Amino acid sequence: MADDARTAPANDAAGTPVLQVDGVRRMFTRPHGDPLVVLESVNLSLRRGEIVGLLGRSGSGKSTLLRIVAGLIQPSDGHVVYRNQRLDGPADGIAMVFQSFALFPWLTVLENVEAGLEAQGVAPHEMRERALAAIDIIGLDGFANAYPRELSGGMRQRVGFARALVMDPTVLLMDEPFSALDVLTAETLRTDFLDLWTENALPIQSVLLVTHNIEEAVFMCDRILLFSSNPGRVIAEIEVPFKHPRNRLDPRFRYLVDDIYARMTARSPVDQPAAVPTIGERLTEVSTNLLAGLIESLAAPQHGGRADMPEIARTLALEVDELFPIAETLQLLGYAHITHGDLILTPLGHDFAHADTQDRKDSFARQLISRIPLAAHIKNVLDERPNHRAPAVRFLSELEDYLSDSAAEETLSAVTRWGRYAELFSYDDDAETFSLEQDAE
Ligand code: ADP
Ligand code: MG
């Protein structure tokens, strides 16, 4: 499909599958012994000459899938086929660039780049030659003897790329490689990489790029696979028909970004009818400042209570990953709802935007009690106890029947933060205790 639109190496036998993921499933065991299914029935194939994006929200299992494709961990079910063979560990020809750079701080740039070759037993002379060539091509010449701590984030990630490229990989896996960099550095590195790719300067035949950034996916990829959460699976495939170099301001580019935005929000749980909420509903800790800020922006005259999600994300200088939990929390609390990629303020949201501080707190308290069962539960317990106090651990252990330890902690922490703001209850950080007294702060 749309192979003619591909701008990557055209002299390769384009379209031949290089790597295939078949029915991959992956479970982890939760602390209480319950299984957590992170990936379910994942199928995808990487063809020669293409950059494929795997676009999904944080926690959807993207890194887990990439680790499986890299042969670093095993699937619980299904398999990965690379060069007609089932993968059963790291394969020559598959290299990875990590979000965190993952450099050895005690080695120089040159030694970092040589490290992988050394492990393969490449002769010292050849090792040096190949490492210097990789350093050169990725724009690190002159830095061979520097240590990672002496480099900027962008230069460190160049080392990350050089370390992958020196292996002469057929398949390059990238796990959010630009997300730890500032905006300008990230863009420079993306463009430099795309230049090398389109000039055929790299031995790589296909790239699998994991990202949560829609614009990045549309900027770089020939094909985008939308990834769902809980469990992670591929739910849609989108061809990107633009030639490199791409122009982010091109209306067709913008249209595609908006379209993907809408699809991602349409697939998010917020668009589905709410299941009967329980105290074990997982919540994301979002600051009340951000919640109020988003309500205010929506209510502002230029939006008039309704805004396109990508647009409001840009206004607030937020990324998709950051906007979704805020928007979802507003929906959960009844201040807004999400339809087809638009965020729409409810009458309650409008009231909130125009209320003074105390009325906002009262409104928030009412919404917490009526819409967040955990908040109502904590309030109830405190009301009923003669001393009106209860330790956090009591609620945490209840939550752990439903959620993993870290999810339970974040959920309780979210409700604590919101409840304090609403003056529904107080929380003493040192004693880790809830009470009905006013917070001292
Ligand atoms: P993403 O890269 O999309 O943010 P991850 O693949 O890192 O997602 O994680 C997906 C889910 O799997 C998360 O809920 C995470 O907590 C869980 N997970 C990842 N690795 C492990 C592990 N080794 N043990 C238990 N749970 C894990
Ligand atoms: Mg990840």
XYZ file of C-alpha atoms and ligand atoms in Angstrom:
469
model
C 0.000 0.000 0.000
C 1.242 3.464 -0.905
C 4.702 2.069 -1.550
C 5.097 4.519 -4.395
C 4.902 7.363 -1.914
C 7.883 6.119 0.028
C 10.783 8.470 0.036
C 13.268 6.188 1.776
C 15.850 4.148 -0.159
C 14.085 3.382 -3.390
C 16.719 1.113 -4.864
C 16.067 -1.537 -2.209
C 13.526 -4.209 -2.844
C 10.932 -2.072 -1.139
C 8.081 -3.890 0.512
C 9.937 -7.070 1.448
C 9.280 -7.812 5.123
C 12.451 -7.585 7.171
C 10.924 -8.359 10.492
C 7.585 -9.621 11.676
C 5.851 -9.664 15.026
C 3.272 -12.444 15.229
C 0.608 -12.654 17.900
C 2.825 -11.317 20.623
C 1.415 -11.297 24.111
C 3.281 -10.332 27.228
C 2.252 -10.576 30.848
C 3.898 -9.421 33.991
C 3.028 -10.552 37.473
C 1.701 -7.933 39.798
C 3.024 -7.753 43.365
C -0.068 -9.604 44.604
C 0.463 -12.344 42.092
C -2.266 -11.284 39.663
C -1.252 -11.216 36.032
C -0.943 -7.913 34.208
C -1.407 -8.304 30.457
C 0.642 -5.515 28.878
C 0.592 -6.669 25.243
C -2.148 -8.708 23.564
C -2.115 -10.153 20.039
C 0.368 -7.683 18.636
C 1.027 -8.158 14.922
C 3.163 -5.932 12.776
C 5.716 -6.131 10.058
C 8.606 -3.932 9.069
C 9.262 -3.756 5.363
C 12.404 -2.774 3.588
C 12.914 0.933 3.179
C 10.390 2.232 5.675
C 10.256 4.063 8.944
C 7.359 2.738 10.962
C 6.032 4.634 13.964
C 4.445 2.998 16.963
C 2.341 5.736 18.502
C 0.773 5.232 21.881
C 0.269 6.739 25.255
C 2.660 6.287 28.089
C 2.242 2.953 29.842
C 0.718 1.293 26.788
C 3.548 -1.230 26.475
C 5.602 0.330 23.674
C 8.949 -0.126 25.404
C 8.016 -3.657 26.365
C 7.266 -4.461 22.723
C 10.508 -2.879 21.580
C 12.473 -4.905 24.130
C 10.835 -8.039 22.780
C 11.736 -7.086 19.208
C 15.297 -6.384 20.359
C 15.411 -9.873 21.856
C 16.067 -8.437 25.310
C 12.979 -10.056 26.822
C 10.784 -12.942 25.698
C 7.108 -12.738 24.777
C 4.723 -14.812 26.916
C 3.106 -15.956 23.678
C 3.708 -15.420 19.965
C 7.060 -14.668 18.387
C 9.224 -12.347 16.360
C 10.574 -13.475 12.991
C 13.718 -11.808 11.717
C 15.362 -12.893 8.462
C 13.096 -15.936 8.350
C 14.144 -17.076 11.788
C 12.422 -16.951 15.110
C 14.191 -14.637 17.469
C 15.332 -16.147 20.738
C 17.643 -13.435 22.011
C 19.444 -10.337 20.778
C 20.170 -10.703 17.047
C 23.044 -9.295 15.036
C 21.535 -6.690 12.803
C 19.017 -5.277 15.276
C 20.177 -2.240 17.233
C 18.395 0.106 19.575
C 18.554 3.760 20.590
C 17.212 4.470 24.064
C 15.312 7.438 25.427
C 17.728 7.715 28.340
C 20.809 7.482 26.043
C 22.112 4.639 28.284
C 25.781 5.580 27.950
C 28.598 4.328 30.161
C 29.664 7.461 32.069
C 33.171 6.136 32.729
C 33.915 5.549 29.025
C 34.775 8.149 26.413
C 32.579 8.697 23.364
C 34.866 6.459 21.309
C 34.899 3.735 23.958
C 31.115 3.918 24.311
C 30.723 3.438 20.584
C 33.250 0.596 20.537
C 31.665 -1.211 23.471
C 29.126 -3.177 21.411
C 31.727 -4.218 18.866
C 34.059 -5.341 21.589
C 31.346 -7.606 22.926
C 31.128 -9.141 19.443
C 34.857 -9.816 19.399
C 35.679 -7.489 16.521
C 39.455 -6.964 16.088
C 40.777 -3.755 17.738
C 41.904 -2.159 14.494
C 38.587 -2.716 12.755
C 36.728 -1.678 15.875
C 38.478 1.681 15.954
C 37.912 2.286 12.278
C 34.208 1.498 12.401
C 33.657 3.507 15.580
C 35.373 6.565 14.108
C 33.285 6.263 10.951
C 30.064 6.118 12.992
C 31.191 9.075 15.109
C 31.939 11.003 11.965
C 28.678 10.297 10.187
C 26.524 11.275 13.161
C 28.316 14.590 13.630
C 30.473 13.815 16.643
C 33.893 14.254 15.094
C 36.166 16.090 17.472
C 34.364 14.591 20.480
C 35.799 11.070 20.372
C 37.774 11.528 23.562
C 35.146 13.428 25.528
C 33.212 11.850 28.374
C 29.400 11.827 28.346
C 29.221 14.311 31.252
C 31.085 16.849 29.116
C 28.432 16.706 26.397
C 25.052 18.365 25.980
C 21.943 16.175 25.874
C 21.811 16.363 22.083
C 25.434 15.292 21.725
C 24.905 12.459 24.200
C 22.043 11.160 22.119
C 24.265 11.383 19.055
C 26.532 8.966 20.898
C 23.462 6.793 21.430
C 22.869 6.827 17.667
C 26.556 6.202 16.845
C 26.562 3.236 19.182
C 23.610 1.743 17.335
C 24.881 2.605 13.837
C 28.345 1.147 14.401
C 26.721 -2.292 14.582
C 25.694 -1.913 10.921
C 22.133 -2.787 11.836
C 19.516 -3.887 9.345
C 16.761 -2.838 11.716
C 17.029 0.172 13.970
C 14.734 0.365 16.977
C 14.249 3.738 18.579
C 12.508 4.149 21.919
C 11.416 7.797 22.169
C 14.961 8.878 21.307
C 14.156 12.583 21.108
C 11.832 12.966 24.062
C 14.514 13.778 26.628
C 15.867 16.633 24.475
C 14.786 20.239 24.264
C 12.588 21.172 21.298
C 15.281 22.634 19.041
C 17.870 19.955 19.714
C 15.293 17.255 19.104
C 14.334 18.793 15.776
C 17.959 19.100 14.655
C 18.632 15.492 15.487
C 15.461 14.293 13.746
C 16.365 16.232 10.634
C 19.981 15.013 10.674
C 18.789 11.460 11.005
C 16.257 11.843 8.172
C 18.936 13.363 5.949
C 21.186 10.358 6.472
C 18.241 8.054 5.884
C 17.041 9.663 2.663
C 20.605 9.977 1.341
C 20.985 6.240 1.835
C 24.018 6.889 4.017
C 22.985 4.237 6.534
C 23.032 0.457 6.260
C 19.620 0.339 7.934
C 16.738 -1.191 5.991
C 13.911 -0.350 8.367
C 13.277 1.689 11.422
C 10.747 1.136 14.170
C 10.244 4.392 16.049
C 8.326 4.359 19.295
C 6.824 7.677 20.278
C 3.955 9.328 22.113
C 4.388 12.450 20.005
C 1.935 12.630 17.075
C 3.800 15.388 15.259
C 7.039 13.482 15.490
C 5.380 10.399 14.034
C 3.895 12.372 11.130
C 7.202 14.175 10.587
C 9.320 11.039 10.402
C 7.312 7.956 9.542
C 6.057 6.337 6.360
C 3.496 4.356 8.291
C 2.094 4.899 11.760
C 0.660 2.151 13.918
C -1.687 3.428 16.583
C -1.229 1.559 19.795
C -3.980 1.157 22.401
C -3.500 0.872 26.147
C -4.531 -1.847 28.600
C -3.564 -4.063 26.936
C -1.361 -2.646 24.222
C -2.269 -3.685 20.692
C -2.180 -2.184 17.229
C -5.612 -0.647 16.563
C -5.048 1.275 13.356
C -2.543 1.761 10.604
C -2.036 5.109 8.914
C 0.018 5.717 5.785
C 1.862 9.024 5.686
C 2.027 10.005 2.023
C 4.397 12.989 2.270
C 7.912 13.199 0.868
C 10.880 14.212 3.000
C 11.718 16.897 3.942
C 8.276 17.500 5.386
C 6.758 20.818 6.249
C 4.939 20.900 9.556
C 2.947 23.936 8.442
C 1.608 22.303 5.306
C -2.202 22.112 5.737
C -2.152 18.431 4.759
C 0.395 17.780 7.491
C -1.768 19.641 10.020
C -4.855 17.802 8.876
C -3.227 14.428 9.396
C -1.990 15.418 12.871
C -5.507 16.522 13.821
C -7.015 13.375 12.402
C -4.697 11.160 14.433
C -5.393 13.264 17.500
C -9.103 12.685 17.046
C -8.613 8.966 16.565
C -6.503 8.695 19.672
C -8.995 10.545 21.808
C -11.887 8.623 20.297
C -10.150 5.428 21.349
C -9.405 6.617 24.804
C -11.492 5.217 27.630
C -13.051 8.642 28.244
C -15.197 8.304 25.153
C -16.716 5.085 26.325
C -19.668 4.989 28.688
C -18.293 4.966 32.195
C -18.280 1.609 33.896
C -19.697 1.672 37.425
C -16.879 3.408 39.242
C -15.240 1.699 42.172
C -12.774 2.970 44.700
C -10.184 1.041 42.684
C -10.533 3.240 39.611
C -7.037 4.261 38.543
C -6.448 7.986 38.699
C -3.603 10.055 37.351
C -2.149 12.691 39.600
C -2.870 15.978 37.874
C -2.295 19.282 39.636
C -5.339 21.383 40.450
C -3.497 24.326 38.895
C -3.423 22.542 35.564
C -7.070 21.526 35.897
C -8.138 25.087 36.651
C -5.792 26.388 33.952
C -7.348 24.186 31.298
C -10.874 25.163 32.360
C -9.903 28.841 32.170
C -8.306 28.478 28.744
C -11.371 26.701 27.422
C -13.668 29.371 28.828
C -11.560 32.184 27.363
C -13.242 34.177 24.568
C -11.099 32.743 21.766
C -12.358 29.228 22.542
C -15.788 30.002 23.961
C -16.031 26.703 25.802
C -14.938 24.380 23.035
C -11.532 23.664 21.560
C -9.785 21.269 19.306
C -7.450 19.153 21.461
C -4.316 19.744 19.347
C -5.006 23.446 19.356
C -5.490 23.714 23.082
C -2.408 21.538 23.624
C -0.415 24.019 21.551
C -1.887 27.006 23.404
C -0.856 25.521 26.713
C 2.503 24.293 25.333
C 1.610 20.750 26.363
C 2.197 17.441 24.689
C -0.433 14.831 24.039
C 0.796 12.799 26.973
C 0.396 15.726 29.266
C -2.947 16.960 27.976
C -4.836 13.654 27.991
C -4.745 13.013 31.732
C -5.803 16.599 32.450
C -8.663 16.423 29.953
C -9.694 13.015 31.260
C -9.712 14.233 34.827
C -11.909 17.185 33.829
C -14.276 14.745 32.187
C -14.226 12.449 35.195
C -15.140 15.357 37.443
C -17.880 16.573 35.136
C -16.252 19.841 34.074
C -15.757 18.944 30.426
C -16.287 16.170 27.948
C -14.343 14.911 24.995
C -15.858 14.201 21.601
C -14.042 13.599 18.331
C -10.893 15.291 19.466
C -12.687 18.341 20.865
C -12.761 19.295 24.481
C -16.068 20.902 25.489
C -16.749 22.692 28.743
C -19.945 21.640 30.582
C -22.191 24.246 32.276
C -20.491 23.229 35.522
C -17.141 23.963 33.878
C -18.347 27.409 32.833
C -19.516 28.098 36.393
C -16.140 27.028 37.716
C -14.303 29.328 35.321
C -16.252 32.326 36.579
C -16.309 31.453 40.281
C -14.118 32.911 43.019
C -11.594 30.800 44.916
C -13.919 29.574 47.654
C -16.748 28.708 45.255
C -14.279 26.790 43.124
C -13.182 24.762 46.127
C -16.789 24.035 47.084
C -17.609 22.959 43.558
C -14.534 20.740 43.464
C -15.472 19.155 46.798
C -18.972 18.326 45.533
C -17.626 16.800 42.349
C -15.047 14.730 44.215
C -17.716 13.318 46.520
C -20.176 12.551 43.758
C -17.795 11.322 41.049
C -14.707 9.870 42.728
C -15.697 6.953 44.941
C -12.293 6.893 46.664
C -12.690 10.523 47.758
C -16.179 9.805 49.089
C -14.865 6.723 50.858
C -12.061 8.612 52.624
C -14.475 11.349 53.681
C -16.919 8.756 55.022
C -14.312 6.923 57.049
C -13.113 10.215 58.558
C -16.678 11.320 59.335
C -17.443 8.069 61.096
C -14.331 7.772 63.221
C -14.589 9.499 66.604
C -11.166 11.146 66.211
C -11.776 11.877 62.520
C -8.365 10.511 61.557
C -7.164 7.582 59.431
C -3.739 6.451 58.239
C -2.994 6.473 54.510
C -1.846 2.864 54.641
C -5.427 1.799 55.353
C -6.619 3.145 52.007
C -3.499 2.053 50.207
C -4.025 -1.548 51.183
C -7.640 -1.368 50.000
C -6.492 0.035 46.656
C -3.886 -2.654 46.243
C -6.695 -5.167 45.861
C -7.426 -3.478 42.545
C -4.200 -1.867 41.424
C -0.467 -2.433 41.316
C 1.527 -0.836 44.145
C 2.648 2.100 42.069
C -0.805 2.681 40.551
C -2.352 2.497 44.037
C 0.114 5.069 45.316
C -0.497 7.442 42.453
C -4.274 7.066 42.766
C -4.226 7.819 46.480
C -1.829 10.655 45.927
C -4.125 12.163 43.273
C -7.149 12.061 45.572
C -5.075 13.459 48.437
C -3.983 16.402 46.350
C -7.493 17.122 45.052
C -9.122 16.600 48.459
C -6.704 19.042 50.084
C -7.358 21.662 47.448
C -11.110 21.230 47.914
C -10.648 21.308 51.704
C -12.556 18.063 51.879
C -9.982 16.681 54.315
C -6.400 17.322 55.419
C -3.360 15.181 55.077
C -0.282 15.201 57.269
C 2.705 14.228 55.119
C 4.925 13.330 58.085
C 2.385 11.240 59.949
C 0.902 9.948 56.645
C -2.524 10.467 58.122
C -5.786 11.904 56.845
C -7.951 14.013 59.126
C -10.858 16.421 59.013
C -8.808 19.265 60.529
C -7.728 22.125 58.348
C -4.331 21.716 56.765
C -1.738 23.724 58.644
C -0.266 25.040 55.386
P 5.381 2.524 27.489
O 6.766 2.356 26.959
O 4.322 2.513 26.438
O 5.258 3.730 28.368
P 5.987 0.151 29.060
O 6.216 -0.917 28.082
O 7.181 0.771 29.672
O 5.032 1.264 28.416
O 5.083 -0.400 30.246
C 3.785 -0.925 30.036
C 3.228 -1.471 31.319
O 3.959 -2.620 31.707
C 3.301 -0.502 32.473
O 2.101 -0.632 33.214
C 4.459 -0.993 33.268
O 4.298 -0.684 34.642
C 4.413 -2.491 33.035
N 5.742 -3.101 33.112
C 6.787 -2.861 32.279
N 7.849 -3.621 32.629
C 7.464 -4.335 33.711
C 8.105 -5.314 34.565
N 9.359 -5.691 34.329
N 7.388 -5.828 35.580
C 6.112 -5.456 35.813
N 5.440 -4.561 35.055
C 6.100 -4.004 34.027
Mg 8.425 3.584 27.094
